PDB file of C-alpha atoms in Angstrom:
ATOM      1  CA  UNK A 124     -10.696  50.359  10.070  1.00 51.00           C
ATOM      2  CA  UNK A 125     -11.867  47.834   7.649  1.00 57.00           C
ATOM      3  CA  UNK A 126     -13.538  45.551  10.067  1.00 55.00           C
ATOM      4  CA  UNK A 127     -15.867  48.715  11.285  1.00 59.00           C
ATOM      5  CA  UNK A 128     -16.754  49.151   7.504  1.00 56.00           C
ATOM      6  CA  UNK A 129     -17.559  45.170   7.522  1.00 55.00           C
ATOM      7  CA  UNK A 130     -19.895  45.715  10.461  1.00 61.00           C
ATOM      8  CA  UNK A 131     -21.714  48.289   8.206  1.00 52.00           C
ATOM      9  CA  UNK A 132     -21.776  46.595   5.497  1.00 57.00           C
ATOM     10  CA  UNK A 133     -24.947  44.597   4.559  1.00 54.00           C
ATOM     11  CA  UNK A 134     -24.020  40.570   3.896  1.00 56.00           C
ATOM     12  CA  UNK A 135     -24.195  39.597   0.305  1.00 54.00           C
ATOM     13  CA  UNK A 136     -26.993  37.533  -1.077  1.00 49.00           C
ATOM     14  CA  UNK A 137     -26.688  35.004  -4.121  1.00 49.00           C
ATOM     15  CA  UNK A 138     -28.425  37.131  -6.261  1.00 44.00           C
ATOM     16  CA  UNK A 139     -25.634  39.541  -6.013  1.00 52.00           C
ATOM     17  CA  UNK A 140     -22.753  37.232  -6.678  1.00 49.00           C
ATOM     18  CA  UNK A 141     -21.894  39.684  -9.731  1.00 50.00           C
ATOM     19  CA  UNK A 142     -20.512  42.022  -7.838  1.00 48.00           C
ATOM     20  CA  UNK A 143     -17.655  39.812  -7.113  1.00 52.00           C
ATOM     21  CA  UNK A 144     -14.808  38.945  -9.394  1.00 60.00           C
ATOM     22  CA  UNK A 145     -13.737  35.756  -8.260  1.00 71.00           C
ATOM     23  CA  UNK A 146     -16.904  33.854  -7.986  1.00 82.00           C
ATOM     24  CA  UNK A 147     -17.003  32.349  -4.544  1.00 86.00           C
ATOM     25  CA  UNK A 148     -19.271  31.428  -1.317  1.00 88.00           C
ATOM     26  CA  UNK A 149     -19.180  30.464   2.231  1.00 90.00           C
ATOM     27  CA  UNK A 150     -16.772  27.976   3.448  1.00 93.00           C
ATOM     28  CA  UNK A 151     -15.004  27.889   0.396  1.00 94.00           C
ATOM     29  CA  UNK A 152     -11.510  28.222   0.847  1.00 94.00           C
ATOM     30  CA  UNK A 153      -9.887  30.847  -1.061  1.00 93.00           C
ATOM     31  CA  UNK A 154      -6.069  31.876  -2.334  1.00 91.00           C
ATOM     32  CA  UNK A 155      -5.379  35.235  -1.133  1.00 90.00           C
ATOM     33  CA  UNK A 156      -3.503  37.558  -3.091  1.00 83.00           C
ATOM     34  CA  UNK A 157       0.332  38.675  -1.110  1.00 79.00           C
ATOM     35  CA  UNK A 158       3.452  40.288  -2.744  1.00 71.00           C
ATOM     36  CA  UNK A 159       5.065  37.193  -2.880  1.00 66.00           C
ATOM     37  CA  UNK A 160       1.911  35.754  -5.852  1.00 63.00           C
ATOM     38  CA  UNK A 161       1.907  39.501  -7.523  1.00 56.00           C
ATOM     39  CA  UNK A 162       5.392  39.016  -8.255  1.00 54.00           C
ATOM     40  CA  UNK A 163       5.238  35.225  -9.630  1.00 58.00           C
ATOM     41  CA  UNK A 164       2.373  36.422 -11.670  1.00 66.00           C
ATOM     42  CA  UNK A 165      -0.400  34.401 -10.007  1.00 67.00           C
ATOM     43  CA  UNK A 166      -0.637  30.936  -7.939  1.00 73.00           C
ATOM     44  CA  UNK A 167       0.025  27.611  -9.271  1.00 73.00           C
ATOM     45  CA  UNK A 168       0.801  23.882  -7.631  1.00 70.00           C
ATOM     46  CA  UNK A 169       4.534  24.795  -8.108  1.00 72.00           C
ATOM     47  CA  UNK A 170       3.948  27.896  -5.895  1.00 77.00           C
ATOM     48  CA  UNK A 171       0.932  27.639  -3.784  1.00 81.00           C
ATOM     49  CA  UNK A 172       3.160  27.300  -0.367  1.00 82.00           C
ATOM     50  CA  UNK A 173       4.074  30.884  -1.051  1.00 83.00           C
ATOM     51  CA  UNK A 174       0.373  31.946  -0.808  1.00 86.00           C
ATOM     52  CA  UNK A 175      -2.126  33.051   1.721  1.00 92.00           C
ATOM     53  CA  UNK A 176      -4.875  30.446   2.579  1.00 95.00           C
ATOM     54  CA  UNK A 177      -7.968  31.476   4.218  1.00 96.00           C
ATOM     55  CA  UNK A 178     -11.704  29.873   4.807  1.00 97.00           C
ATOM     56  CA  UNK A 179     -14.345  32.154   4.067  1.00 95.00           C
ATOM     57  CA  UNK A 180     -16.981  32.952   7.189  1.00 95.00           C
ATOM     58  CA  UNK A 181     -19.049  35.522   5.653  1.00 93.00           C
ATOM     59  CA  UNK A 182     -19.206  38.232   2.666  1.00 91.00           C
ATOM     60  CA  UNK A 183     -20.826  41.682   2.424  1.00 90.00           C
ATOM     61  CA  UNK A 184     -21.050  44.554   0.076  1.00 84.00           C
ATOM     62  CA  UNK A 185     -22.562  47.901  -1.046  1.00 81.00           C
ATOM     63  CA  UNK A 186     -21.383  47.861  -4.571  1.00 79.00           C
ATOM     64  CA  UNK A 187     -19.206  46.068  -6.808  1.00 78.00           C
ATOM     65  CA  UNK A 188     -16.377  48.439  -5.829  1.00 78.00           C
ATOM     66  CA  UNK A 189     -16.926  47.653  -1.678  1.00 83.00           C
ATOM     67  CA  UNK A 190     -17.027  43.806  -1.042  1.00 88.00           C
ATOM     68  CA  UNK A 191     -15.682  42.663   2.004  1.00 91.00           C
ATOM     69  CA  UNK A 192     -14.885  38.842   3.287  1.00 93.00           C
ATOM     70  CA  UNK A 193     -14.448  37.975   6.720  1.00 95.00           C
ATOM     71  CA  UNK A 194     -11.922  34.937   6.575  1.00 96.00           C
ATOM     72  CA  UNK A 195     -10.472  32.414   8.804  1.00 97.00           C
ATOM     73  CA  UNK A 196      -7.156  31.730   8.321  1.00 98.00           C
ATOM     74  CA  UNK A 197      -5.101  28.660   7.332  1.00 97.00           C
ATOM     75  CA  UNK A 198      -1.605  28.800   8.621  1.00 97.00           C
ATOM     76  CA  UNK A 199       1.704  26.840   7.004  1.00 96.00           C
ATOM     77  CA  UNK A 200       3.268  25.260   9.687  1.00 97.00           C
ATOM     78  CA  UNK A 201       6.407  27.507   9.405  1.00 95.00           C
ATOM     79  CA  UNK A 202       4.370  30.747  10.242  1.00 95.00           C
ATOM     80  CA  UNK A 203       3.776  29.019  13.122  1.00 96.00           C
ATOM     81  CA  UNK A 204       5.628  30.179  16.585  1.00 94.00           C
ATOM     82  CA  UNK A 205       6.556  26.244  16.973  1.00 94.00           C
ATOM     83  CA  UNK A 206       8.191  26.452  13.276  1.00 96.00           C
ATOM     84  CA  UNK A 207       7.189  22.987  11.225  1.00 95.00           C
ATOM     85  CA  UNK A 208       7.803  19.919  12.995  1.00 95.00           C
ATOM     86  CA  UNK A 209       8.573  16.479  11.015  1.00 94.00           C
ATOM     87  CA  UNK A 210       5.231  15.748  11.063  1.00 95.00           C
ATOM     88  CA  UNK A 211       4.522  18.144   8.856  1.00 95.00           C
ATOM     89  CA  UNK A 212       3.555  17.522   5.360  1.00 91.00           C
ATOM     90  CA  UNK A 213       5.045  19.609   2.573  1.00 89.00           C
ATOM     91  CA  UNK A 214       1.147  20.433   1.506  1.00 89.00           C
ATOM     92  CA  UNK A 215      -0.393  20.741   4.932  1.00 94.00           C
ATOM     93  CA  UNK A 216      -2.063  23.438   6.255  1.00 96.00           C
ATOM     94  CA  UNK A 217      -3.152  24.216  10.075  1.00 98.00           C
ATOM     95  CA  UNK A 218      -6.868  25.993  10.738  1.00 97.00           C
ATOM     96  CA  UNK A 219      -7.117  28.886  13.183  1.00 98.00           C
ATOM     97  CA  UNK A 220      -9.279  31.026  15.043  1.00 97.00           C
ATOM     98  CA  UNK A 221      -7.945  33.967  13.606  1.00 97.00           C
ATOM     99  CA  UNK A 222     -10.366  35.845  11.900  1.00 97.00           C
ATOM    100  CA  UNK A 223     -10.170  38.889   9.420  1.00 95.00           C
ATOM    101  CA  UNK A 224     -11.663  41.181   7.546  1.00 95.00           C
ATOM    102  CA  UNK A 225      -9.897  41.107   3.553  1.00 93.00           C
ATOM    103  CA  UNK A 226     -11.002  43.296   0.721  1.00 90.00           C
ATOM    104  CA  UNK A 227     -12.899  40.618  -1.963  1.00 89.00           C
ATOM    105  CA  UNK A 228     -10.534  41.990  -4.954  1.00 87.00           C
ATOM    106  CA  UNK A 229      -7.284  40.525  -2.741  1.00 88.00           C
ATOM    107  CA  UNK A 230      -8.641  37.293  -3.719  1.00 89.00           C
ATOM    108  CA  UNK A 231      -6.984  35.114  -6.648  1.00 87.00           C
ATOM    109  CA  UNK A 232      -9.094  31.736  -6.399  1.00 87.00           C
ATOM    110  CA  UNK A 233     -10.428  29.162  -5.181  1.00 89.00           C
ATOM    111  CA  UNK A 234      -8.324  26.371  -3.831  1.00 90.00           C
ATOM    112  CA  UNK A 235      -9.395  22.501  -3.097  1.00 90.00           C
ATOM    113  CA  UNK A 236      -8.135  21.508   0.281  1.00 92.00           C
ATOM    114  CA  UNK A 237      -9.137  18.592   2.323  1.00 89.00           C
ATOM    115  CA  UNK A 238      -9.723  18.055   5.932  1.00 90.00           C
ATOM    116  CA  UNK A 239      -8.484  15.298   7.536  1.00 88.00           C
ATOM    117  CA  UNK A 240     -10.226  13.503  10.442  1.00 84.00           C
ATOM    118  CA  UNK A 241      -7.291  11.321  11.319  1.00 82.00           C
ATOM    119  CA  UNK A 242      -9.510   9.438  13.827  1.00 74.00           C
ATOM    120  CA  UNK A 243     -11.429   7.736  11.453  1.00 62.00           C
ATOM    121  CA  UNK A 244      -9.351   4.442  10.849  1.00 59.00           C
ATOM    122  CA  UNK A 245     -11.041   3.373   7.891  1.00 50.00           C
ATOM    123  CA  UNK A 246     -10.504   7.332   5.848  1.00 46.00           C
ATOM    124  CA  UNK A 247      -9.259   6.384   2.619  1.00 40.00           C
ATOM    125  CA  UNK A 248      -6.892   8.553   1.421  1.00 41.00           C
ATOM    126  CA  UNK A 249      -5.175   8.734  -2.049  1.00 37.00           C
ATOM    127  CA  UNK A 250      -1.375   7.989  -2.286  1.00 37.00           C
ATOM    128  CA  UNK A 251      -0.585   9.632  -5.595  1.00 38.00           C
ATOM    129  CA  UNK A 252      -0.949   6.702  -7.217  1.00 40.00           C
ATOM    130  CA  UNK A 253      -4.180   4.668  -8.538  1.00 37.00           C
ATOM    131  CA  UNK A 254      -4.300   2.348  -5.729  1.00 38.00           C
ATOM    132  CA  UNK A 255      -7.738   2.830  -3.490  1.00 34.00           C
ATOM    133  CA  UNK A 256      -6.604   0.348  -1.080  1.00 36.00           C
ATOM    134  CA  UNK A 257      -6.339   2.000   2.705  1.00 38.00           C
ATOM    135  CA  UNK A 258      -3.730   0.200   2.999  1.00 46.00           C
ATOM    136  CA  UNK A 259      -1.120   2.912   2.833  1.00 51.00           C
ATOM    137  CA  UNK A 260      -2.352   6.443   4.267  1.00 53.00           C
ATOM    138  CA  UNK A 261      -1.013   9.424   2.732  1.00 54.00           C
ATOM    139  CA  UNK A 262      -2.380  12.353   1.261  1.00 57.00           C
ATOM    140  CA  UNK A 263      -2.690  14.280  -1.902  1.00 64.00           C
ATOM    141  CA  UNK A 264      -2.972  18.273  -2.575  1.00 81.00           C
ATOM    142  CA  UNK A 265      -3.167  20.740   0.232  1.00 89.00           C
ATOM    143  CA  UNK A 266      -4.737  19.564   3.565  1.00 92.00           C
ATOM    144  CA  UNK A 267      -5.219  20.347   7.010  1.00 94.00           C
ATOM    145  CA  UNK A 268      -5.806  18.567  10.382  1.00 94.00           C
ATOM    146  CA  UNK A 269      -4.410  20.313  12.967  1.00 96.00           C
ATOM    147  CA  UNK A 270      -5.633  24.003  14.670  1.00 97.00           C
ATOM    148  CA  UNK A 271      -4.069  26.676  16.137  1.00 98.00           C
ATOM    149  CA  UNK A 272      -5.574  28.810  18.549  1.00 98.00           C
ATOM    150  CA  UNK A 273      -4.179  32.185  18.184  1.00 97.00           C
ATOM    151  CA  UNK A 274      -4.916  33.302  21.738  1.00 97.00           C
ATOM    152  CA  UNK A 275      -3.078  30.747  23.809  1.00 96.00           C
ATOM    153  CA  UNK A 276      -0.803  29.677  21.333  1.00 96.00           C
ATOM    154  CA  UNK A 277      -1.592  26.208  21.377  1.00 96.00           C
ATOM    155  CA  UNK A 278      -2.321  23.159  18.559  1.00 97.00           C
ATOM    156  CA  UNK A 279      -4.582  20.968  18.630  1.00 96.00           C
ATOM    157  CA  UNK A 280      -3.383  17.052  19.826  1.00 94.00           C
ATOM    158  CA  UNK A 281      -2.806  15.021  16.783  1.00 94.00           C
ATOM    159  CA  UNK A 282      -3.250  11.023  17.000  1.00 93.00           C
ATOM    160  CA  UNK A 283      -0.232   9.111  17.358  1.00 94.00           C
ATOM    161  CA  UNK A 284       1.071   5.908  15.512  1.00 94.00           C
ATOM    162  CA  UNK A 285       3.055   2.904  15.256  1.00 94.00           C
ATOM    163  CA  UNK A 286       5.191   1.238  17.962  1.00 94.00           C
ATOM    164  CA  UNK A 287       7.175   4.454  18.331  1.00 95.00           C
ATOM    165  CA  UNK A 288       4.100   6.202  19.028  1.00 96.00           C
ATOM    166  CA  UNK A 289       4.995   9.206  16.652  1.00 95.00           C
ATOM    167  CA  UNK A 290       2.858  11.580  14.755  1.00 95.00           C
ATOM    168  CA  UNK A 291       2.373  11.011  10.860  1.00 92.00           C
ATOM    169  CA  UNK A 292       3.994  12.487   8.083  1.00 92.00           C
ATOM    170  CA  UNK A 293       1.876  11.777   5.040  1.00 87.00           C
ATOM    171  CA  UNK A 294       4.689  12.673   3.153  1.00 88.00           C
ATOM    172  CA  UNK A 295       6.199   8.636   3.860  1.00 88.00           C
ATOM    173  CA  UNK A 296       4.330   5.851   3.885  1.00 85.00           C
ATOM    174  CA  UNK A 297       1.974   4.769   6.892  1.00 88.00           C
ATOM    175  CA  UNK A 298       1.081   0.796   6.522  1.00 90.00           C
ATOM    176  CA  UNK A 299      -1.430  -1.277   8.245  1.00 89.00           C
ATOM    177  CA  UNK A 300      -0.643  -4.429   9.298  1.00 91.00           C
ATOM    178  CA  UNK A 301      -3.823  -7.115   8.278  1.00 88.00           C
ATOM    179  CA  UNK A 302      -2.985  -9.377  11.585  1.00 92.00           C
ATOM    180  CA  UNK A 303      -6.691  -8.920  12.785  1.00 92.00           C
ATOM    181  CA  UNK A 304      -4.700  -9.219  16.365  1.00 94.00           C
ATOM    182  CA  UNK A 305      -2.561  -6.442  15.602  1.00 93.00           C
ATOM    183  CA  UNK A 306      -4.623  -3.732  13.598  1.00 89.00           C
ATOM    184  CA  UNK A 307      -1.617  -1.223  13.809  1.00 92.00           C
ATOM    185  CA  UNK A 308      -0.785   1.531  11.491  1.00 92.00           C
ATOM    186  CA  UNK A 309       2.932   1.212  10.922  1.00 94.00           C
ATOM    187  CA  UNK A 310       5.511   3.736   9.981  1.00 94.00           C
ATOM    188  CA  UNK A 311       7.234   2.831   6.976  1.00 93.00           C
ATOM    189  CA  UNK A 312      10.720   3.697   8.580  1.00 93.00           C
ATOM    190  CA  UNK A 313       9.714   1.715  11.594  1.00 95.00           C
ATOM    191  CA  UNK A 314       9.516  -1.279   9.118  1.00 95.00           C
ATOM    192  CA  UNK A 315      12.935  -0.597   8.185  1.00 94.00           C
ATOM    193  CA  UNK A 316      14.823  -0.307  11.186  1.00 93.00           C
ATOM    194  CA  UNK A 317      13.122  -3.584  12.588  1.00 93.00           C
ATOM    195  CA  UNK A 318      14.544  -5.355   9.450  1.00 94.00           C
ATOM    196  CA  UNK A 319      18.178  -3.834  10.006  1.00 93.00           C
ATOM    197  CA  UNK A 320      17.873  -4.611  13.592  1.00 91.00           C
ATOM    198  CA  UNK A 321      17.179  -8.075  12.834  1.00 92.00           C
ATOM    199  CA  UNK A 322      19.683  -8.426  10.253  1.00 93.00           C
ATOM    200  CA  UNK A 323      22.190  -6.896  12.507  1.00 91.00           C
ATOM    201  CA  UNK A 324      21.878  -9.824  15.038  1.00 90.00           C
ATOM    202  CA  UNK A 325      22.044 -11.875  12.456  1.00 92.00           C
ATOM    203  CA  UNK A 326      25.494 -10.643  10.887  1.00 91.00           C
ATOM    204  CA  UNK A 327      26.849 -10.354  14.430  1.00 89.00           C
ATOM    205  CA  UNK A 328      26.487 -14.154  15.349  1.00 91.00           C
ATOM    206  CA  UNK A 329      27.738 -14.823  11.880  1.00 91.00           C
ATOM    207  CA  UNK A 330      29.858 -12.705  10.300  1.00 91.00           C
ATOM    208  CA  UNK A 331      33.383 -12.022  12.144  1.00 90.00           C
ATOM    209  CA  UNK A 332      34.450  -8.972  10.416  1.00 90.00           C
ATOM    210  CA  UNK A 333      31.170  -7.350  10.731  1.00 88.00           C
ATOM    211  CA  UNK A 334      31.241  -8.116  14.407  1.00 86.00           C
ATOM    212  CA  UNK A 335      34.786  -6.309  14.792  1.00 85.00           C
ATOM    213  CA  UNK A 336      33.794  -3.235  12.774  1.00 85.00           C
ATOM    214  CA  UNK A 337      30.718  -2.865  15.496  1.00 81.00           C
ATOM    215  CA  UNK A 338      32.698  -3.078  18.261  1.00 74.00           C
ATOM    216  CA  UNK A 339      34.882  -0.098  17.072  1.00 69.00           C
ATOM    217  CA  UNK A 340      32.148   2.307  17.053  1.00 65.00           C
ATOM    218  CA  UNK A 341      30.988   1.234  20.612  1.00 58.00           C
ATOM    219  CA  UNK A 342      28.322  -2.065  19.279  1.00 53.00           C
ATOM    220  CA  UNK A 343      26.137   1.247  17.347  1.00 58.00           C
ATOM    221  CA  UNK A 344      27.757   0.969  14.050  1.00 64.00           C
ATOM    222  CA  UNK A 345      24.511  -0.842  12.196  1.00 69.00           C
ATOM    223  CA  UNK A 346      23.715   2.796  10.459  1.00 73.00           C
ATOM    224  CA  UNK A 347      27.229   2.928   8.837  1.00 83.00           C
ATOM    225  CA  UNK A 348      27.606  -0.525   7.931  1.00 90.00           C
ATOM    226  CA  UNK A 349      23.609  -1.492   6.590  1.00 93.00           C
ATOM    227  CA  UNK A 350      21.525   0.289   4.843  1.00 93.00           C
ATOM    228  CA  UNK A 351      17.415   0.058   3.824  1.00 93.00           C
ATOM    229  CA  UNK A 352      14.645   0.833   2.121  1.00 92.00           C
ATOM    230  CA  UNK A 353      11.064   0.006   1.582  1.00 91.00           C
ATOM    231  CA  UNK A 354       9.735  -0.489  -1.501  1.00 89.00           C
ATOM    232  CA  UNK A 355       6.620  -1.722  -2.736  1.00 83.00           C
ATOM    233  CA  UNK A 356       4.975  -3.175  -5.787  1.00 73.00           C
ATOM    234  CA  UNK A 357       1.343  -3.379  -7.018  1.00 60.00           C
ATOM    235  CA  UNK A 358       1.278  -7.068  -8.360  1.00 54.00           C
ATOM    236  CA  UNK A 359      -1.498  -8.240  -6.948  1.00 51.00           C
ATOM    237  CA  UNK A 360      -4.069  -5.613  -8.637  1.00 49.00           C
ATOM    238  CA  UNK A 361      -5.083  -2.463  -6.515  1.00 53.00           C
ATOM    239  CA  UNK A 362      -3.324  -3.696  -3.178  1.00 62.00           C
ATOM    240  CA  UNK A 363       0.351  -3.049  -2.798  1.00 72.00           C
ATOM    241  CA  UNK A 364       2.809  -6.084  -1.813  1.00 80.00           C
ATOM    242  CA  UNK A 365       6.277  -4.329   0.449  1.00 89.00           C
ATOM    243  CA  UNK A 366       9.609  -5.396   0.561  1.00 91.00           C
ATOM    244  CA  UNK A 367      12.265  -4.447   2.551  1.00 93.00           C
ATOM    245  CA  UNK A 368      15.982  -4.494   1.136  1.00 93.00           C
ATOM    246  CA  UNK A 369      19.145  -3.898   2.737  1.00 94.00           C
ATOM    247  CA  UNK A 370      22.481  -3.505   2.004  1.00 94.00           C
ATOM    248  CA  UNK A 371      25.940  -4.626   3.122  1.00 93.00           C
ATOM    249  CA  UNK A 372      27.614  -0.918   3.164  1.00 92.00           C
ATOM    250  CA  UNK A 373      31.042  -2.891   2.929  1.00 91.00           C
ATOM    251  CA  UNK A 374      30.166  -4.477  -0.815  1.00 92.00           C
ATOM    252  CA  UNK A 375      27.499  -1.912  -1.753  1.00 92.00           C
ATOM    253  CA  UNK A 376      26.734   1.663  -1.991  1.00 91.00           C
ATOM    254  CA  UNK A 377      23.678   3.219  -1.445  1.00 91.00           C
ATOM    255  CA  UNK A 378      21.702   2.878  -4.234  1.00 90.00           C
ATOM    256  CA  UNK A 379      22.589  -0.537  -5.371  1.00 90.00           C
ATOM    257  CA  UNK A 380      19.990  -3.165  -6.203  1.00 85.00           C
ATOM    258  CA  UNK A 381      19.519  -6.225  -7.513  1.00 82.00           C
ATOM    259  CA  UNK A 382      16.372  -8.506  -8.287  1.00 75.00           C
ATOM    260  CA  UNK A 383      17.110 -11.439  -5.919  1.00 77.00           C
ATOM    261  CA  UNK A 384      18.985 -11.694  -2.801  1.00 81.00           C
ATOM    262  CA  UNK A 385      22.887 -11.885  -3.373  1.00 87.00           C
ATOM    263  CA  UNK A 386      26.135 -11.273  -1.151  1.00 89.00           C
ATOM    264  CA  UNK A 387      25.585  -8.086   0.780  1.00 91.00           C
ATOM    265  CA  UNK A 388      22.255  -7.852  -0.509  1.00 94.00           C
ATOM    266  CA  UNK A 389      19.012  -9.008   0.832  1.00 93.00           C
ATOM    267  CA  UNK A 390      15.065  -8.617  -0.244  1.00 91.00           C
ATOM    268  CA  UNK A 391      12.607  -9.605   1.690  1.00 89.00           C
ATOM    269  CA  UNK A 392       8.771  -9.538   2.103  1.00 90.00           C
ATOM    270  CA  UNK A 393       8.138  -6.803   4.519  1.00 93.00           C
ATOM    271  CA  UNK A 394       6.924  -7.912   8.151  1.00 93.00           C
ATOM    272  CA  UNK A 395       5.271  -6.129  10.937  1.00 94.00           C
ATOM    273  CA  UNK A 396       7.685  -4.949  14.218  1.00 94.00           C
ATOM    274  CA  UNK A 397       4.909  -5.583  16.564  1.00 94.00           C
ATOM    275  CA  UNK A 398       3.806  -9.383  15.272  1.00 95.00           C
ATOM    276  CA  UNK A 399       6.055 -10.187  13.098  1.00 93.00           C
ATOM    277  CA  UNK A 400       3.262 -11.032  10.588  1.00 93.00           C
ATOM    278  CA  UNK A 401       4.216 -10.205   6.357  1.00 91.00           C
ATOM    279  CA  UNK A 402       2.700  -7.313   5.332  1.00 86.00           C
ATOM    280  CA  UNK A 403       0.602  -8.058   3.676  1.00 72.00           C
TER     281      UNK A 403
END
């Protein structure tokens, strides 16, 4: 019923913009008012992933007390049929081709979100921190990159990355490796599991118990007997320097750390899987 009204409906010119409440345009993308916001008392970072997120295609009104939108909406990947996959970033969004017609006073705000050409190599992207460097790719604030196309129920094809050829989660760290021969963006839990799969071999030439301990979980027992992470450090001005350590499960929990390399514990300049090159 509302979308034969909108076809009636002349479109709104910028002189009129006081007949709307929330002050906003064309392409904008706007926070859209549900029962979930009118109950939290408005949106706010702590609660935006609760909200309804729509681009605006086109507004038009009679009076102050009839303004329509026609939107486009953004989905969160767990309104999706296909439910949100790993790649999937806490803040991202997926476009659509699923347009409606909204009354204007359902709309809260305006929202900043950025889209994300993930083809473009050299897109810098901020990390949460001050760095500029593109070294690391991640994202901050509410994004999209993917579509949806309502009618045959399929997403776009995102790029894929790394050795493992996986998606990306902007959500962990995605590092380039600076071998000019290599070029590849690396995930950061690639980076680990090369260094515990190196320092597996290692221990298993060398270290007798270690060896025995493998064997009784059929040779697969590196994940309950090492343990990594990568960490990294901004020493060297805007560009980040990474580090992998890992630790000897049998001397060391979880979260223990040292500054240097000791018994069960080792740190290490981070190195690409694919050349074997330090990053960076």
């Amino acid at each position: 019923m509302i979308g034969n009204v909108f076809e009636n409906t002349p479109v709104l010119l910028p002189s009129d913009k006081s007949l709307q409440s929330v002050k906003f345009s064309s392409n904008d993308i706007i926070i859209v008012a549900n029962s979930d916001l009118v109950r939290m008392n408005g949106v706010s970072v702590e609660n935006i992933t609760q909200s309804w997120v729509a681009r605006v295609v086109e507004i038009r009104a009679k009076d102050k007390a009839h303004v329509y939108v026609l939107v486009q909406w953004l989905y969160w990947p767990n309104e999706l049929p296909s439910g949100r996959q790993l790649y999937h970033s806490k803040y991202e969004l997926v476009g659509s081709n699923h347009l409606d017609v909204i009354e204007a006073t359902t709309v809260s705000c305006k929202w900043p979100v950025t889209a994300w050409a993930e083809d473009e190599d050299d897109y810098v992207l901020s990390n949460g921190d001050d760095s500029s460097s593109s070294q690391v790719r991640g994202l901050y604030g509410l994004f999209w990159r993917q579509t949806y196309n309502v009618y045959n129920h399929k997403l776009s094809t995102l790029r894929k990355y790394c050795l493992c050829q996986q998606y990306h989660n902007p959500d962990h760290p995605l590092i380039k490796c600076e071998n000019p021969t290599c070029d590849l963006w690396l995930h950061g839990k690639c980076i680990i599991r090369c260094a515990i799969d190196q320092k597996h071999t290692e221990m298993l030439e060398s270290d007798n118990d270690y060896r025995k301990r493998t064997d009784k979980i059929d040779g697969k027992g590196w994940g309950k007997l090492l343990y990594g992470n990568l960490i990294s450090s901004s020493d060297q001005g805007p560009r980040q320097k990474f580090h992998t350590t890992i630790r000897d499960l049998r001397l060391h929990d979880k979260d223990f750390t040292a500054d240097s390399n000791e018994q069960g514990f080792w740190h290490e300049q981070a190195r690409c899987p694919n050349c074997d090159s330090l990053i960076p």
